[in-house]
CSV table of C-alpha atoms in Angstrom, one decimal:
chain,number,residue,atom,x,y,z
Q,1,MET,CA,-56.1,19.2,5.2
Q,2,LEU,CA,-53.7,22.0,5.9
Q,3,SER,CA,-52.7,20.5,9.2
Q,4,ILE,CA,-51.9,17.1,7.5
Q,5,ILE,CA,-49.7,18.9,4.9
Q,6,THR,CA,-48.0,20.8,7.7
Q,7,GLN,CA,-47.4,17.6,9.7
Q,8,ASN,CA,-46.0,15.9,6.6
Q,9,MET,CA,-43.7,18.8,5.9
Q,10,GLY,CA,-42.5,18.7,9.5
Q,11,SER,CA,-41.9,15.0,9.3
Q,12,LEU,CA,-39.9,15.5,6.1
Q,13,CYS,CA,-37.8,18.3,7.7
Q,14,SER,CA,-37.2,16.1,10.7
Q,15,LYS,CA,-36.0,13.2,8.5
Q,16,GLN,CA,-33.8,15.6,6.5
Q,17,ARG,CA,-32.3,16.9,9.8
Q,18,ARG,CA,-31.6,13.3,10.9
Q,19,CYS,CA,-30.0,12.5,7.6
Q,20,ASN,CA,-27.9,15.6,7.8
Q,21,GLU,CA,-26.8,14.8,11.3
Q,22,ALA,CA,-26.0,11.2,10.3
Q,23,ASP,CA,-24.0,12.5,7.3
Q,24,ALA,CA,-22.2,14.9,9.5
Q,25,GLU,CA,-21.4,12.2,12.0
Q,26,GLU,CA,-20.2,9.9,9.3
Q,27,ASN,CA,-18.1,12.6,7.8
Q,28,ALA,CA,-16.6,13.4,11.2
Q,29,GLN,CA,-15.8,9.7,11.7
Q,30,ALA,CA,-14.2,9.6,8.2
Q,31,ALA,CA,-12.2,12.7,9.0
Q,32,GLU,CA,-11.0,11.2,12.3
Q,33,ILE,CA,-9.9,8.0,10.5
Q,34,GLU,CA,-8.1,10.0,7.9
Q,35,ARG,CA,-6.4,12.1,10.7
Q,36,ARG,CA,-5.3,8.9,12.5
Q,37,ILE,CA,-4.0,7.3,9.3
Q,38,GLU,CA,-2.0,10.5,8.6
Q,39,GLN,CA,-0.7,10.5,12.1
Q,40,GLU,CA,0.3,6.9,12.0
Q,41,THR,CA,1.9,7.4,8.6
Q,42,LYS,CA,4.0,10.3,9.9
Q,43,ALA,CA,4.9,8.3,13.0
Q,44,GLU,CA,5.8,5.3,10.9
Q,45,LYS,CA,8.2,7.5,8.9
Q,46,HIS,CA,10.1,8.3,12.1
Q,47,ILE,CA,10.4,4.6,13.1
Q,48,GLN,CA,13.7,3.2,11.9
Q,49,LYS,CA,13.7,-0.4,10.8
Q,50,LEU,CA,16.6,-2.7,11.9
Q,51,LEU,CA,17.0,-6.2,10.5
Q,52,LEU,CA,18.7,-8.7,12.8
Q,53,LEU,CA,20.4,-11.4,10.7
Q,54,GLY,CA,22.8,-14.2,11.3
Q,55,LEU,CA,23.3,-17.9,11.1
Q,56,ASP,CA,20.7,-20.3,12.7
Q,57,SER,CA,20.7,-24.0,12.8
Q,58,THR,CA,17.9,-26.3,11.9
Q,59,SER,CA,18.5,-28.1,15.1
Q,60,THR,CA,15.6,-27.8,17.5
Q,61,ILE,CA,17.9,-26.9,20.4
Q,62,GLY,CA,19.7,-24.2,18.4
Q,63,ALA,CA,23.2,-25.7,18.3
Q,64,GLY,CA,25.2,-23.6,15.9
Q,65,ASP,CA,23.2,-20.3,16.2
Q,66,SER,CA,24.8,-16.9,16.0
Q,67,GLY,CA,23.2,-15.6,19.2
Q,68,LYS,CA,21.0,-13.1,17.5
Q,69,SER,CA,17.8,-14.4,19.2
Q,70,THR,CA,19.5,-13.9,22.6
Q,71,ILE,CA,20.3,-10.3,21.5
Q,72,PHE,CA,16.6,-9.9,20.6
Q,73,LYS,CA,15.5,-11.2,24.1
Q,74,GLN,CA,18.0,-8.8,25.7
Q,75,ILE,CA,16.4,-5.8,23.9
Q,76,LYS,CA,13.0,-6.9,25.3
Q,77,LEU,CA,14.5,-7.0,28.8
Q,78,LEU,CA,16.5,-3.8,28.5
Q,79,PHE,CA,14.3,-1.4,26.6
Q,80,GLN,CA,10.8,-2.8,27.1
Q,81,SER,CA,9.0,-4.2,30.1
Q,82,GLY,CA,10.7,-7.6,29.9
Q,83,PHE,CA,8.9,-10.9,30.4
Q,84,ASP,CA,5.7,-11.1,32.5
Q,85,GLU,CA,5.0,-14.3,34.6
Q,86,ALA,CA,3.0,-15.9,31.8
Q,87,GLU,CA,5.8,-15.4,29.3
Q,88,LEU,CA,8.3,-16.8,31.7
Q,89,LYS,CA,6.2,-19.8,32.3
Q,90,SER,CA,5.8,-20.4,28.6
Q,91,TYR,CA,9.6,-21.1,28.5
Q,92,ILE,CA,9.3,-24.1,31.0
Q,93,PRO,CA,8.7,-26.7,28.2
Q,94,VAL,CA,11.4,-25.1,26.1
Q,95,ILE,CA,14.0,-25.3,28.9
Q,96,HIS,CA,13.1,-28.8,29.9
Q,97,ALA,CA,13.3,-29.9,26.2
Q,98,ASN,CA,16.8,-28.2,26.0
Q,99,VAL,CA,17.9,-30.3,29.0
Q,100,TYR,CA,16.6,-33.6,27.6
Q,101,GLN,CA,18.0,-32.9,24.1
Q,102,THR,CA,21.4,-31.9,25.5
Q,103,ILE,CA,21.8,-35.1,27.6
Q,104,LYS,CA,20.8,-37.1,24.5
Q,105,ILE,CA,23.4,-35.4,22.4
Q,106,LEU,CA,26.1,-36.2,25.0
Q,107,HIS,CA,25.0,-39.8,25.5
Q,108,ASP,CA,24.7,-40.6,21.8
Q,109,GLY,CA,28.0,-38.7,21.2
Q,110,SER,CA,29.9,-40.8,23.7
Q,111,LYS,CA,28.7,-44.0,21.9
Q,112,GLU,CA,29.8,-42.5,18.5
Q,113,LEU,CA,33.3,-41.5,19.9
Q,114,ALA,CA,33.7,-44.9,21.6
Q,115,GLN,CA,33.3,-46.5,18.2
Q,116,ASN,CA,35.4,-44.1,16.1
Q,117,GLU,CA,38.2,-42.6,18.2
Q,118,THR,CA,41.6,-44.4,18.8
Q,119,ASP,CA,41.4,-43.8,22.6
Q,120,SER,CA,37.9,-45.1,22.6
Q,121,LEU,CA,37.8,-46.6,26.1
Q,122,LYS,CA,37.5,-43.1,27.8
Q,123,TYR,CA,34.2,-42.5,26.0
Q,124,VAL,CA,32.6,-45.7,27.2
Q,125,ILE,CA,29.8,-45.0,29.7
Q,126,SER,CA,30.1,-46.9,33.0
Q,127,ASN,CA,28.0,-50.0,33.3
Q,128,GLU,CA,25.9,-48.6,36.2
Q,129,ASN,CA,24.9,-45.7,34.0
Q,130,LYS,CA,24.2,-47.4,30.7
Q,131,ASP,CA,20.5,-48.1,31.4
Q,132,ILE,CA,20.0,-44.5,32.6
Q,133,GLY,CA,21.7,-43.3,29.4
Q,134,LYS,CA,19.5,-45.4,27.2
Q,135,LYS,CA,16.3,-44.2,29.0
Q,136,LEU,CA,17.3,-40.5,28.8
Q,137,SER,CA,18.3,-40.8,25.1
Q,138,GLU,CA,14.9,-42.2,24.3
Q,139,ILE,CA,13.2,-39.3,26.1
Q,140,GLY,CA,15.4,-36.8,24.4
Q,141,GLY,CA,14.4,-38.1,21.0
Q,142,ARG,CA,10.7,-37.6,21.5
Q,143,LEU,CA,8.7,-34.8,20.0
Q,144,ASP,CA,6.9,-34.1,23.3
Q,145,HIS,CA,9.1,-34.1,26.4
Q,146,PRO,CA,7.8,-34.7,29.9
Q,147,ARG,CA,8.1,-32.1,32.6
Q,148,LEU,CA,11.4,-32.4,34.3
Q,149,THR,CA,10.9,-34.1,37.7
Q,150,LYS,CA,13.3,-34.4,40.6
Q,151,GLU,CA,13.9,-38.1,39.8
Q,152,LEU,CA,14.7,-37.4,36.1
Q,153,ALA,CA,16.9,-34.5,37.1
Q,154,GLN,CA,18.9,-36.8,39.4
Q,155,GLU,CA,19.4,-39.3,36.7
Q,156,ILE,CA,20.5,-36.6,34.2
Q,157,GLU,CA,23.0,-35.3,36.8
Q,158,THR,CA,24.3,-38.8,37.4
Q,159,LEU,CA,24.9,-39.3,33.7
Q,160,TRP,CA,26.3,-35.8,33.2
Q,161,ARG,CA,28.9,-36.6,35.9
Q,162,ASP,CA,29.9,-39.9,34.3
Q,163,ALA,CA,33.6,-39.6,33.2
Q,164,ALA,CA,32.8,-40.7,29.6
Q,165,VAL,CA,30.2,-38.0,29.3
Q,166,GLN,CA,32.6,-35.4,30.6
Q,167,GLU,CA,35.2,-36.5,28.0
Q,168,THR,CA,32.5,-36.3,25.3
Q,169,TYR,CA,31.6,-32.8,26.4
Q,170,ALA,CA,35.3,-31.8,26.1
Q,171,CYS,CA,34.9,-32.8,22.4
Q,172,GLY,CA,31.9,-30.6,21.9
Q,173,ASN,CA,33.3,-29.1,18.7
Q,174,LYS,CA,33.0,-32.5,17.0
Q,175,LEU,CA,29.4,-32.9,18.0
Q,176,GLN,CA,26.4,-30.5,18.2
Q,177,VAL,CA,26.7,-29.7,21.9
Q,178,PRO,CA,24.9,-26.4,22.6
Q,179,ASP,CA,26.5,-23.5,24.5
Q,180,CYS,CA,23.9,-23.6,27.2
Q,181,THR,CA,24.9,-27.2,28.4
Q,182,PRO,CA,26.9,-26.3,31.6
Q,183,TYR,CA,24.4,-23.7,32.7
Q,184,PHE,CA,21.4,-26.0,32.6
Q,185,MET,CA,23.4,-29.0,34.0
Q,186,ASP,CA,24.5,-26.8,37.0
Q,187,ASN,CA,20.9,-25.8,37.7
Q,188,LEU,CA,19.0,-29.2,37.3
Q,189,LEU,CA,17.7,-29.2,40.9
Q,190,ARG,CA,16.1,-25.7,40.5
Q,191,LEU,CA,14.8,-26.4,37.0
Q,192,SER,CA,13.0,-29.6,38.3
Q,193,ASP,CA,11.2,-27.9,41.2
Q,194,SER,CA,7.4,-28.4,41.0
Q,195,ASN,CA,6.9,-24.6,41.4
Q,196,TYR,CA,9.7,-23.7,39.0
Q,197,ILE,CA,9.3,-20.4,37.2
Q,198,PRO,CA,12.2,-19.5,34.8
Q,199,THR,CA,14.4,-16.5,35.6
Q,200,LYS,CA,15.4,-13.9,33.1
Q,201,GLU,CA,18.8,-15.6,32.8
Q,202,ASP,CA,17.1,-19.0,32.2
Q,203,VAL,CA,15.2,-17.4,29.3
Q,204,LEU,CA,18.3,-15.9,27.8
Q,205,TYR,CA,20.0,-19.4,27.9
Q,206,ALA,CA,16.9,-21.1,26.5
Q,207,ARG,CA,17.4,-22.3,22.9
Q,208,VAL,CA,14.6,-22.4,20.3
Q,209,ARG,CA,15.3,-21.7,16.6
Q,210,THR,CA,13.8,-18.7,14.9
Q,211,THR,CA,11.4,-19.5,12.1
Q,212,GLY,CA,9.6,-16.8,10.2
Q,213,VAL,CA,9.8,-13.2,11.6
Q,214,VAL,CA,9.4,-11.7,15.1
Q,215,GLU,CA,9.6,-8.0,15.8
Q,216,ILE,CA,9.9,-5.6,18.7
Q,217,GLN,CA,9.7,-1.8,18.9
Q,218,PHE,CA,11.9,0.1,21.3
Q,219,SER,CA,14.0,3.2,22.1
Q,220,PRO,CA,17.5,2.8,23.6
Q,221,VAL,CA,16.9,6.0,25.7
Q,222,GLY,CA,13.4,5.2,26.9
Q,223,GLU,CA,10.0,5.5,25.2
Q,224,ASN,CA,9.1,8.7,27.1
Q,225,LYS,CA,12.0,10.8,26.0
Q,226,LYS,CA,11.3,12.9,23.0
Q,227,SER,CA,14.9,12.9,21.9
Q,228,GLY,CA,15.0,9.1,21.6
Q,229,GLU,CA,15.0,7.4,18.2
Q,230,VAL,CA,12.3,4.7,17.9
Q,231,TYR,CA,13.5,1.4,16.3
Q,232,ARG,CA,11.6,-1.6,15.0
Q,233,LEU,CA,13.8,-4.6,15.3
Q,234,PHE,CA,13.1,-7.7,13.2
Q,235,ASP,CA,14.6,-11.1,14.0
Q,236,VAL,CA,14.3,-13.4,11.1
Q,237,GLY,CA,15.1,-17.1,10.6
Q,238,GLY,CA,18.7,-17.7,9.6
Q,239,GLN,CA,18.5,-21.3,8.3
Q,240,ARG,CA,19.1,-21.8,4.6
Q,241,ASN,CA,15.5,-22.6,4.0
Q,242,GLU,CA,14.3,-19.4,5.8
Q,243,ARG,CA,16.4,-16.9,3.9
Q,244,ARG,CA,13.9,-16.5,1.1
Q,245,LYS,CA,11.4,-15.1,3.6
Q,246,TRP,CA,13.6,-12.1,4.3
Q,247,ILE,CA,13.0,-10.5,0.9
Q,248,HIS,CA,9.8,-8.6,1.8
Q,249,LEU,CA,11.6,-7.1,4.8
Q,250,PHE,CA,14.5,-5.6,2.8
Q,251,GLU,CA,12.7,-2.5,1.6
Q,252,GLY,CA,13.4,0.7,3.6
Q,253,VAL,CA,15.8,-0.9,6.2
Q,254,THR,CA,17.8,1.7,8.2
Q,255,ALA,CA,20.5,-0.8,9.2
Q,256,VAL,CA,21.3,-4.5,9.2
Q,257,ILE,CA,22.7,-5.9,12.4
Q,258,PHE,CA,24.6,-9.1,11.4
Q,259,CYS,CA,25.6,-11.5,14.2
Q,260,ALA,CA,28.6,-13.7,13.6
Q,261,ALA,CA,29.5,-16.3,16.3
Q,262,ILE,CA,33.3,-16.0,16.3
Q,263,SER,CA,33.6,-19.0,18.7
Q,264,GLU,CA,32.3,-21.4,16.0
Q,265,TYR,CA,35.5,-21.4,13.8
Q,266,ASP,CA,36.2,-25.1,14.6
Q,267,GLN,CA,32.6,-26.4,14.3
Q,268,THR,CA,30.4,-27.8,11.6
Q,269,LEU,CA,26.8,-27.2,10.6
Q,270,PHE,CA,24.1,-29.4,12.1
Q,271,GLU,CA,22.5,-29.8,8.7
Q,272,ASP,CA,25.8,-30.4,6.9
Q,273,GLU,CA,28.6,-31.8,8.9
Q,274,ASN,CA,31.1,-31.2,6.0
Q,275,LYS,CA,30.5,-27.4,6.2
Q,276,ASN,CA,32.4,-25.3,8.7
Q,277,ARG,CA,30.1,-22.9,10.5
Q,278,MET,CA,32.4,-19.9,10.1
Q,279,ILE,CA,32.6,-20.5,6.4
Q,280,GLU,CA,28.8,-20.6,6.2
Q,281,THR,CA,28.7,-17.3,8.2
Q,282,LYS,CA,31.2,-15.7,5.8
Q,283,GLU,CA,29.1,-16.8,2.8
Q,284,LEU,CA,25.9,-15.5,4.3
Q,285,PHE,CA,27.4,-12.2,5.2
Q,286,GLU,CA,28.8,-11.8,1.7
Q,287,TRP,CA,25.4,-12.7,0.2
Q,288,VAL,CA,23.6,-10.1,2.4
Q,289,LEU,CA,26.2,-7.4,1.5
Q,290,LYS,CA,25.5,-7.8,-2.2
Q,291,GLN,CA,21.8,-7.5,-2.1
Q,292,PRO,CA,20.6,-4.6,-4.2
Q,293,CYS,CA,18.1,-3.5,-1.6
Q,294,PHE,CA,20.9,-2.8,0.9
Q,295,GLU,CA,22.6,-0.3,-1.4
Q,296,LYS,CA,22.4,2.6,1.2
Q,297,THR,CA,21.8,0.5,4.3
Q,298,SER,CA,24.1,0.8,7.3
Q,299,PHE,CA,25.8,-2.4,8.5
Q,300,MET,CA,26.5,-3.2,12.1
Q,301,LEU,CA,28.5,-6.3,12.5
Q,302,PHE,CA,28.3,-8.0,16.0
Q,303,LEU,CA,31.3,-10.4,16.5
Q,304,ASN,CA,29.4,-12.4,19.0
Q,305,LYS,CA,30.1,-15.1,21.7
Q,306,PHE,CA,33.4,-13.4,22.6
Q,307,ASP,CA,33.2,-15.0,26.0
Q,308,ILE,CA,33.4,-18.5,24.5
Q,309,PHE,CA,36.0,-17.4,21.9
Q,310,GLU,CA,38.4,-16.2,24.5
Q,311,LYS,CA,38.3,-19.5,26.4
Q,312,LYS,CA,38.5,-21.6,23.2
Q,313,ILE,CA,41.2,-19.8,21.3
Q,314,LEU,CA,43.9,-20.9,23.8
Q,315,LYS,CA,43.0,-24.6,23.3
Q,316,ALA,CA,41.8,-24.9,19.7
Q,317,PRO,CA,43.8,-23.3,16.9
Q,318,LEU,CA,42.1,-20.6,14.9
Q,319,ASN,CA,43.5,-21.9,11.6
Q,320,ALA,CA,41.3,-25.0,12.0
Q,321,CYS,CA,39.0,-22.9,9.9
Q,322,GLU,CA,40.0,-22.8,6.2
Q,323,TRP,CA,39.2,-19.0,6.1
Q,324,PHE,CA,41.8,-18.5,8.8
Q,325,LYS,CA,44.4,-20.9,7.6
Q,326,ASP,CA,47.0,-18.1,7.3
Q,327,TYR,CA,46.7,-17.2,11.0
Q,328,GLN,CA,49.9,-17.4,13.1
Q,329,PRO,CA,49.7,-17.3,16.9
Q,330,ILE,CA,52.2,-14.9,18.5
Q,331,SER,CA,51.9,-15.2,22.2
Q,332,THR,CA,49.8,-16.7,25.1
Q,333,GLY,CA,47.1,-15.5,27.4
Q,334,LYS,CA,45.3,-12.2,26.9
Q,335,GLN,CA,47.7,-11.0,24.3
Q,336,GLU,CA,47.0,-14.0,22.1
Q,337,ILE,CA,43.2,-13.6,22.6
Q,338,GLU,CA,43.4,-10.0,21.4
Q,339,HIS,CA,45.7,-10.9,18.5
Q,340,ALA,CA,43.3,-13.7,17.4
Q,341,TYR,CA,40.2,-11.4,17.7
Q,342,GLU,CA,41.9,-8.6,15.7
Q,343,PHE,CA,42.7,-11.1,13.0
Q,344,VAL,CA,39.1,-12.3,12.7
Q,345,LYS,CA,37.9,-8.7,12.8
Q,346,LYS,CA,40.3,-7.8,9.9
Q,347,LYS,CA,39.0,-10.7,7.9
Q,348,PHE,CA,35.4,-9.5,8.1
Q,349,GLU,CA,36.5,-5.9,7.3
Q,350,GLU,CA,38.3,-7.2,4.2
Q,351,LEU,CA,35.3,-9.2,3.2
Q,352,TYR,CA,33.0,-6.2,3.6
Q,353,PHE,CA,35.1,-4.0,1.4
Q,354,GLN,CA,35.7,-6.7,-1.2
Q,355,SER,CA,31.9,-7.3,-1.4
Q,356,THR,CA,31.0,-3.6,-1.5
Q,357,THR,CA,30.8,-1.9,-4.9
Q,358,PRO,CA,32.3,1.7,-5.3
Q,359,ASP,CA,28.8,3.3,-5.3
Q,360,ARG,CA,28.1,1.8,-1.8
Q,361,VAL,CA,31.3,2.7,0.0
Q,362,ASP,CA,29.7,5.7,1.8
Q,363,ARG,CA,27.3,3.5,3.7
Q,364,VAL,CA,28.0,3.2,7.4
Q,365,PHE,CA,29.9,0.1,8.6
Q,366,LYS,CA,30.8,-0.6,12.2
Q,367,ILE,CA,32.1,-3.7,14.1
Q,368,TYR,CA,31.3,-4.4,17.7
Q,369,ARG,CA,32.6,-7.1,20.0
Q,370,THR,CA,29.6,-8.7,21.8
Q,371,THR,CA,28.6,-11.3,24.2
Q,372,ALA,CA,24.8,-11.7,23.9
Q,373,LEU,CA,24.4,-13.0,27.4
Q,374,ASP,CA,26.1,-9.9,28.9
Q,375,GLN,CA,23.3,-7.5,29.5
Q,376,LYS,CA,25.5,-4.5,30.3
Q,377,LEU,CA,27.6,-5.0,27.2
Q,378,VAL,CA,24.5,-5.4,25.0
Q,379,LYS,CA,23.0,-2.2,26.4
Q,380,LYS,CA,26.3,-0.3,25.8
Q,381,THR,CA,26.5,-1.7,22.3
Q,382,PHE,CA,23.0,-0.7,21.3
Q,383,LYS,CA,23.6,2.8,22.7
Q,384,LEU,CA,26.6,3.0,20.4
Q,385,VAL,CA,24.5,1.8,17.5
Q,386,ASP,CA,21.9,4.4,18.3
Q,387,GLU,CA,24.5,7.1,18.4
Q,388,THR,CA,26.0,6.0,15.0
Q,389,LEU,CA,22.6,6.0,13.3
Q,390,ARG,CA,21.6,9.4,14.8
Q,391,ARG,CA,24.8,10.9,13.5
Q,392,ARG,CA,24.1,9.4,10.1
Q,393,ASN,CA,20.6,10.9,10.1
Q,394,LEU,CA,21.9,14.3,11.0
Q,395,PHE,CA,24.5,14.1,8.3
Q,396,GLU,CA,22.0,13.2,5.7
Q,397,ALA,CA,19.8,16.1,6.8
Q,398,GLY,CA,22.7,18.5,6.3
Q,399,LEU,CA,23.0,19.2,10.1
Q,400,LEU,CA,26.5,17.8,10.5
């Protein structure tokens, strides 16, 4: 009897020990989870949130975009590991679609100009290329585009070189011709190779509109350097119907990077051909400035697509845009380019201060001249942005 009681007591003690061990293990796991949450919370506090905003088009090819998504891709290339082979290959259908959509815009645009312009004959496609044009326009209008073959690339090149299509391209501001047109048309043979893998440059030129929100985390001085700030950059859809989705991102933003395509002063919106793109950009910038959640947020204005602007400004007058109607050219060449750029810059500066209430005048505001496709310039610009935000943080901490 005594041995049975002793055995039962031993069994109970053994069970109790196991329970205690299980509880201890569970408590240790809970403590580890709490420690990790605390660590992540602390780390999160040191991550600075950047919001990348700007005008986007509802066009599937991205005609009329501010270039902000190209900036986003440059950050991935510059401060992260870039694009692996699988990611590069994922751009093949995008790039091929860009090619088909572009040649459709040019073909259909030539027909439109041939009907509406006084010197209509120069926009009439040659008889030998009309069937090719009709075929490519049909392909360009599909939702699913075929892979670009050598034969199709040859036909696209033939139509691209047609005198009427070249005249149409010269009138690109009247149509929705994307900036990537000459790049892709000059590389048709390579893009149609059966073993084609896009290059980094191809990916930068590829146009696909941003919908919703994409994000990337980076440090401009490298992830392994303790002195480097860590940023989380959000690229959000800039179409009119996407802007309501920004609201939940506004809280706790360190800085807004606003991209304005200064080359689009003589172009209209894809979704509203009566609305000038620069006017729409102006109104969007003004709206963002007045948002209550940006009361203490720094603003970095990227006056983007300067490479296109400097070529265009000597041909197309800046005062084609109603906002710039008081512009007066003073010279030619580089001097005129600089004069025009400074005028646009001043307009945005005036808009900023007009839209900023007295209680917000101490927030940081900087303007940078950018070309999103120029990797060296983007790198230099982001290092300047990083330096500006670091100084602001030191100032707020009372260390400056």
